[in-house]
Coordinates of N, CA and C in Angstrom, one line a residue:
M1 N 72.8 9.4 -64.7 CA 72.3 8.6 -63.7 C 72.0 9.3 -62.5
D2 N 72.8 10.3 -62.3 CA 72.5 11.2 -61.1 C 71.1 11.8 -61.1
G3 N 70.7 12.1 -62.3 CA 69.4 12.7 -62.4 C 68.3 11.8 -62.1
Q4 N 68.5 10.5 -62.6 CA 67.5 9.5 -62.3 C 67.5 9.2 -60.9
I5 N 68.5 9.1 -60.2 CA 68.6 8.8 -58.8 C 67.9 9.9 -58.0
L6 N 68.2 11.1 -58.5 CA 67.6 12.3 -57.8 C 66.1 12.2 -58.0
Q7 N 65.7 11.8 -59.2 CA 64.2 11.7 -59.5 C 63.6 10.7 -58.6
Q8 N 64.3 9.6 -58.4 CA 63.8 8.5 -57.6 C 63.7 9.0 -56.1
I9 N 64.8 9.7 -55.7 CA 64.8 10.2 -54.4 C 63.6 11.2 -54.2
L10 N 63.4 12.1 -55.1 CA 62.3 13.1 -55.0 C 61.0 12.4 -55.0
K11 N 60.8 11.3 -55.8 CA 59.6 10.6 -55.8 C 59.4 9.9 -54.4
K12 N 60.5 9.4 -54.0 CA 60.4 8.7 -52.7 C 60.0 9.7 -51.6
L13 N 60.6 10.9 -51.6 CA 60.4 12.0 -50.7 C 58.9 12.4 -50.8
D14 N 58.5 12.6 -52.0 CA 57.1 13.0 -52.2 C 56.1 11.9 -51.7
S15 N 56.5 10.7 -51.9 CA 55.7 9.6 -51.4 C 55.7 9.6 -49.9
I16 N 56.9 9.8 -49.3 CA 57.0 9.9 -47.8 C 56.2 11.0 -47.3
E17 N 56.3 12.2 -48.0 CA 55.5 13.4 -47.5 C 54.0 13.1 -47.6
G18 N 53.6 12.4 -48.7 CA 52.1 12.1 -48.8 C 51.7 11.1 -47.7
E19 N 52.5 10.2 -47.4 CA 52.2 9.2 -46.3 C 52.2 10.0 -45.0
Q20 N 53.1 10.9 -44.9 CA 53.2 11.7 -43.6 C 51.9 12.5 -43.4
R21 N 51.5 13.1 -44.5 CA 50.2 13.9 -44.5 C 49.0 13.0 -44.1
E22 N 49.0 11.8 -44.8 CA 47.9 10.9 -44.4 C 48.0 10.5 -43.0
M23 N 49.2 10.3 -42.5 CA 49.4 9.9 -41.1 C 48.9 11.0 -40.1
K24 N 49.2 12.3 -40.5 CA 48.8 13.4 -39.8 C 47.2 13.5 -39.7
Q25 N 46.6 13.2 -40.9 CA 45.2 13.2 -41.0 C 44.6 12.1 -40.1
I26 N 45.2 11.0 -40.2 CA 44.8 9.8 -39.4 C 44.9 10.2 -37.9
L27 N 46.1 10.8 -37.5 CA 46.3 11.2 -36.1 C 45.3 12.2 -35.7
G28 N 44.9 13.1 -36.6 CA 43.9 14.1 -36.3 C 42.5 13.4 -36.1
K29 N 42.2 12.5 -36.9 CA 41.0 11.7 -36.7 C 41.0 10.9 -35.4
L30 N 42.2 10.4 -35.1 CA 42.3 9.6 -33.8 C 42.2 10.6 -32.6
D31 N 42.7 11.8 -32.7 CA 42.5 12.8 -31.7 C 41.0 13.1 -31.5
S32 N 40.4 13.3 -32.7 CA 38.9 13.6 -32.7 C 38.2 12.4 -32.0
I33 N 38.6 11.2 -32.4 CA 37.9 10.0 -31.8 C 38.2 9.9 -30.3
E34 N 39.4 10.2 -29.9 CA 39.7 10.2 -28.5 C 38.9 11.3 -27.7
N35 N 38.8 12.5 -28.3 CA 37.9 13.5 -27.7 C 36.5 13.1 -27.6
E36 N 36.0 12.4 -28.6 CA 34.6 11.9 -28.6 C 34.5 10.9 -27.5
Q37 N 35.5 10.0 -27.4 CA 35.5 8.9 -26.5 C 35.5 9.5 -25.0
A38 N 36.3 10.5 -24.8 CA 36.4 11.2 -23.5 C 35.0 11.8 -23.2
G39 N 34.4 12.4 -24.2 CA 33.0 13.0 -24.0 C 32.0 11.9 -23.6
M40 N 32.1 10.8 -24.4 CA 31.2 9.7 -24.1 C 31.4 9.1 -22.7
S41 N 32.7 9.0 -22.3 CA 33.0 8.5 -21.0 C 32.4 9.4 -19.9
H42 N 32.5 10.7 -20.2 CA 31.9 11.7 -19.2 C 30.4 11.5 -19.2
K43 N 29.8 11.4 -20.4 CA 28.4 11.2 -20.4 C 28.0 9.9 -19.7
L44 N 28.7 8.9 -19.9 CA 28.4 7.6 -19.3 C 28.5 7.7 -17.8
Q45 N 29.5 8.4 -17.3 CA 29.7 8.6 -15.8 C 28.5 9.4 -15.3
S46 N 28.1 10.4 -16.1 CA 26.9 11.2 -15.7 C 25.6 10.3 -15.6
I47 N 25.5 9.5 -16.6 CA 24.3 8.6 -16.6 C 24.4 7.6 -15.5
E48 N 25.6 7.1 -15.1 CA 25.7 6.2 -14.0 C 25.4 6.9 -12.7
D49 N 25.8 8.2 -12.6 CA 25.5 9.0 -11.4 C 24.0 9.2 -11.3
E50 N 23.3 9.5 -12.4 CA 21.9 9.7 -12.4 C 21.2 8.4 -12.0
Q51 N 21.7 7.2 -12.5 CA 21.1 5.9 -12.2 C 21.2 5.7 -10.7
K52 N 22.4 6.0 -10.1 CA 22.5 5.8 -8.6 C 21.5 6.7 -7.9
D53 N 21.4 7.9 -8.3 CA 20.4 8.8 -7.7 C 19.0 8.2 -7.8
M54 N 18.7 7.7 -9.0 CA 17.3 7.1 -9.2 C 17.1 5.9 -8.3
K55 N 18.2 5.1 -8.1 CA 18.1 3.9 -7.3 C 17.8 4.4 -5.8
R56 N 18.5 5.4 -5.4 CA 18.3 5.9 -4.0 C 16.9 6.4 -3.9
E57 N 16.4 7.2 -4.9 CA 15.0 7.7 -4.8 C 14.0 6.5 -4.8
Q58 N 14.3 5.5 -5.6 CA 13.4 4.3 -5.7 C 13.4 3.6 -4.3
Q59 N 14.5 3.5 -3.6 CA 14.6 2.9 -2.3 C 13.7 3.7 -1.3
T60 N 13.9 5.1 -1.4 CA 13.1 5.9 -0.5 C 11.6 5.8 -0.8
T61 N 11.3 5.8 -2.1 CA 9.9 5.6 -2.5 C 9.3 4.3 -2.0
N62 N 10.1 3.2 -2.1 CA 9.7 1.9 -1.7 C 9.5 1.9 -0.2
Q63 N 10.4 2.5 0.6 CA 10.2 2.6 2.0 C 8.9 3.3 2.4
R64 N 8.6 4.5 1.7 CA 7.4 5.2 1.9 C 6.2 4.4 1.6
L65 N 6.3 3.7 0.5 CA 5.2 2.8 0.0 C 4.9 1.7 1.0
R66 N 5.9 1.1 1.6 CA 5.7 0.1 2.6 C 5.0 0.7 3.8
K67 N 5.4 1.9 4.2 CA 4.8 2.5 5.4 C 3.4 2.8 5.1
I68 N 3.1 3.3 3.9 CA 1.7 3.6 3.5 C 0.9 2.3 3.5
E69 N 1.4 1.3 3.0 CA 0.7 0.0 2.9 C 0.4 -0.5 4.3
S70 N 1.3 -0.3 5.3 CA 1.1 -0.8 6.6 C 0.0 0.1 7.3
L71 N -0.1 1.4 6.9 CA -1.2 2.2 7.5 C -2.5 1.9 6.8
V72 N -2.5 1.6 5.5 CA -3.7 1.3 4.8 C -4.4 0.0 5.4
V73 N -3.6 -0.9 5.9 CA -4.1 -2.2 6.4 C -5.0 -1.9 7.6
D74 N -4.7 -0.8 8.3 CA -5.5 -0.5 9.5 C -6.8 0.2 9.2
I75 N -7.0 0.7 8.0 CA -8.2 1.5 7.6 C -9.5 0.6 7.8
P76 N -9.6 -0.6 7.4 CA -10.8 -1.4 7.6 C -11.1 -1.5 9.1
L77 N -10.1 -1.7 9.9 CA -10.3 -1.9 11.3 C -10.8 -0.6 11.9
V78 N -10.2 0.5 11.5 CA -10.7 1.9 12.0 C -12.1 2.1 11.6
R79 N -12.4 1.8 10.3 CA -13.8 1.9 9.8 C -14.8 1.1 10.6
Q80 N -14.4 -0.2 10.9 CA -15.3 -1.1 11.7 C -15.5 -0.5 13.1
A81 N -14.4 0.0 13.7 CA -14.5 0.6 15.0 C -15.4 1.8 15.0
A82 N -15.3 2.6 14.0 CA -16.1 3.8 13.9 C -17.6 3.4 13.7
L83 N -17.9 2.4 12.9 CA -19.3 1.9 12.7 C -19.8 1.4 14.0
E84 N -19.0 0.6 14.7 CA -19.5 0.0 16.0 C -19.7 1.1 17.0
T85 N -18.9 2.1 17.0 CA -19.1 3.3 17.9 C -20.3 4.0 17.6
L86 N -20.6 4.2 16.3 CA -21.8 4.9 15.8 C -23.0 4.1 16.3
D87 N -23.0 2.7 16.1 CA -24.1 1.9 16.5 C -24.3 2.0 18.0
V88 N -23.3 1.9 18.8 CA -23.4 2.0 20.2 C -24.0 3.4 20.6
S89 N -23.5 4.4 19.9 CA -24.0 5.8 20.2 C -25.5 5.9 19.9
K90 N -25.9 5.3 18.8 CA -27.4 5.3 18.4 C -28.2 4.6 19.5
R91 N -27.7 3.4 19.9 CA -28.4 2.7 20.9 C -28.5 3.4 22.2
L92 N -27.4 4.1 22.6 CA -27.4 4.9 23.9 C -28.4 6.0 23.7
E93 N -28.4 6.7 22.6 CA -29.3 7.8 22.4 C -30.8 7.3 22.5
S94 N -31.1 6.2 21.8 CA -32.4 5.6 21.9 C -32.8 5.2 23.3
A95 N -31.9 4.6 24.1 CA -32.1 4.3 25.5 C -32.4 5.6 26.3
Q96 N -31.6 6.6 26.0 CA -31.8 7.9 26.7 C -33.1 8.5 26.5
V97 N -33.6 8.4 25.2 CA -34.9 9.0 24.9 C -36.0 8.2 25.6
S98 N -35.8 6.8 25.6 CA -36.8 6.0 26.3 C -36.8 6.3 27.8
L99 N -35.6 6.4 28.4 CA -35.5 6.7 29.8 C -36.1 8.1 30.1
E100 N -35.9 9.1 29.3 CA -36.5 10.4 29.5 C -38.0 10.3 29.5
R101 N -38.6 9.5 28.6 CA -40.0 9.4 28.5 C -40.5 8.7 29.8
K102 N -39.8 7.6 30.2 CA -40.2 6.9 31.4 C -40.2 7.9 32.7
V103 N -39.1 8.6 32.8 CA -38.9 9.5 33.9 C -40.0 10.6 33.8
A104 N -40.3 11.1 32.6 CA -41.3 12.1 32.5 C -42.7 11.6 32.9
S105 N -42.9 10.3 32.5 CA -44.2 9.7 32.8 C -44.3 9.5 34.3
Q106 N -43.2 9.0 34.9 CA -43.3 8.8 36.4 C -43.4 10.1 37.1
L107 N -42.7 11.1 36.6 CA -42.8 12.5 37.2 C -44.2 13.0 37.2
H108 N -44.9 12.8 36.0 CA -46.2 13.2 35.9 C -47.1 12.4 36.9
T109 N -46.9 11.1 37.0 CA -47.7 10.3 37.9 C -47.5 10.8 39.4
H110 N -46.2 11.0 39.7 CA -45.9 11.5 41.1 C -46.5 12.9 41.3
E111 N -46.5 13.7 40.3 CA -47.0 15.1 40.4 C -48.5 15.0 40.6
F112 N -49.2 14.0 39.9 CA -50.6 13.8 40.0 C -50.9 13.3 41.4
G113 N -50.1 12.4 41.9 CA -50.3 11.8 43.3 C -50.1 12.9 44.3
I114 N -49.1 13.8 44.2 CA -48.8 14.8 45.1 C -50.0 15.8 45.1
D115 N -50.6 16.1 43.9 CA -51.7 17.0 43.8 C -52.9 16.4 44.6
I116 N -53.1 15.1 44.4 CA -54.2 14.4 45.2 C -54.0 14.5 46.7
L117 N -52.7 14.2 47.1 CA -52.4 14.3 48.5 C -52.6 15.7 49.0
N118 N -52.2 16.7 48.3 CA -52.4 18.1 48.7 C -53.9 18.4 48.9
R119 N -54.7 17.9 48.0 CA -56.2 18.1 48.1 C -56.7 17.5 49.3
E120 N -56.2 16.2 49.5 CA -56.7 15.5 50.7 C -56.3 16.2 52.0
Q121 N -55.0 16.6 52.0 CA -54.5 17.3 53.1 C -55.3 18.6 53.4
L122 N -55.6 19.3 52.4 CA -56.4 20.5 52.5 C -57.8 20.1 53.1
S123 N -58.4 19.0 52.5 CA -59.7 18.6 53.0 C -59.6 18.2 54.5
V124 N -58.5 17.5 54.8 CA -58.4 17.0 56.2 C -58.2 18.3 57.1
K125 N -57.4 19.2 56.7 CA -57.2 20.4 57.4 C -58.5 21.2 57.6
T126 N -59.3 21.2 56.6 CA -60.6 21.9 56.7 C -61.4 21.2 57.7
E127 N -61.5 19.9 57.6 CA -62.3 19.1 58.6 C -61.8 19.4 60.0
I128 N -60.5 19.4 60.2 CA -59.9 19.7 61.5 C -60.4 21.0 62.0
E129 N -60.3 22.0 61.1 CA -60.7 23.4 61.5 C -62.2 23.4 61.9
K130 N -63.0 22.7 61.2 CA -64.4 22.6 61.5 C -64.7 22.0 62.8
L131 N -63.9 20.9 63.1 CA -64.1 20.2 64.4 C -63.6 21.1 65.5
K132 N -62.6 21.9 65.3 CA -62.1 22.8 66.3 C -63.1 23.8 66.6
R133 N -63.9 24.3 65.7 CA -64.8 25.3 65.9 C -66.1 24.8 66.6
K134 N -66.3 23.7 66.6 CA -67.5 23.1 67.2 C -67.4 23.0 68.6

């Protein structure tokens, strides 16, 4: 009976050793899972950090976009002012050309009148000289 008990004890020990090996394998797998979980946690933290950076960049971009939009609103007004200035400039140039022609015409008329007066003065002077000689 001692042999049988020893056999049962040996079987039980073998069974316990097998279970212990299985538990070690399971613990190894659990360690591996924990390592993977830690890696995933690190990756998740990295993704969250990137997401925060992207949100900050998006806010900055939105601010810049609002500023650009406010500037773009003024473009039609600036364009209208430029067109009006161009129109005024063209009218002034046209008026200046017309005024130059008028002044040139009057100058020519005055020049012609002065020439006539000079001739008449010369004629009067000549007549005076003739009268003085007589």
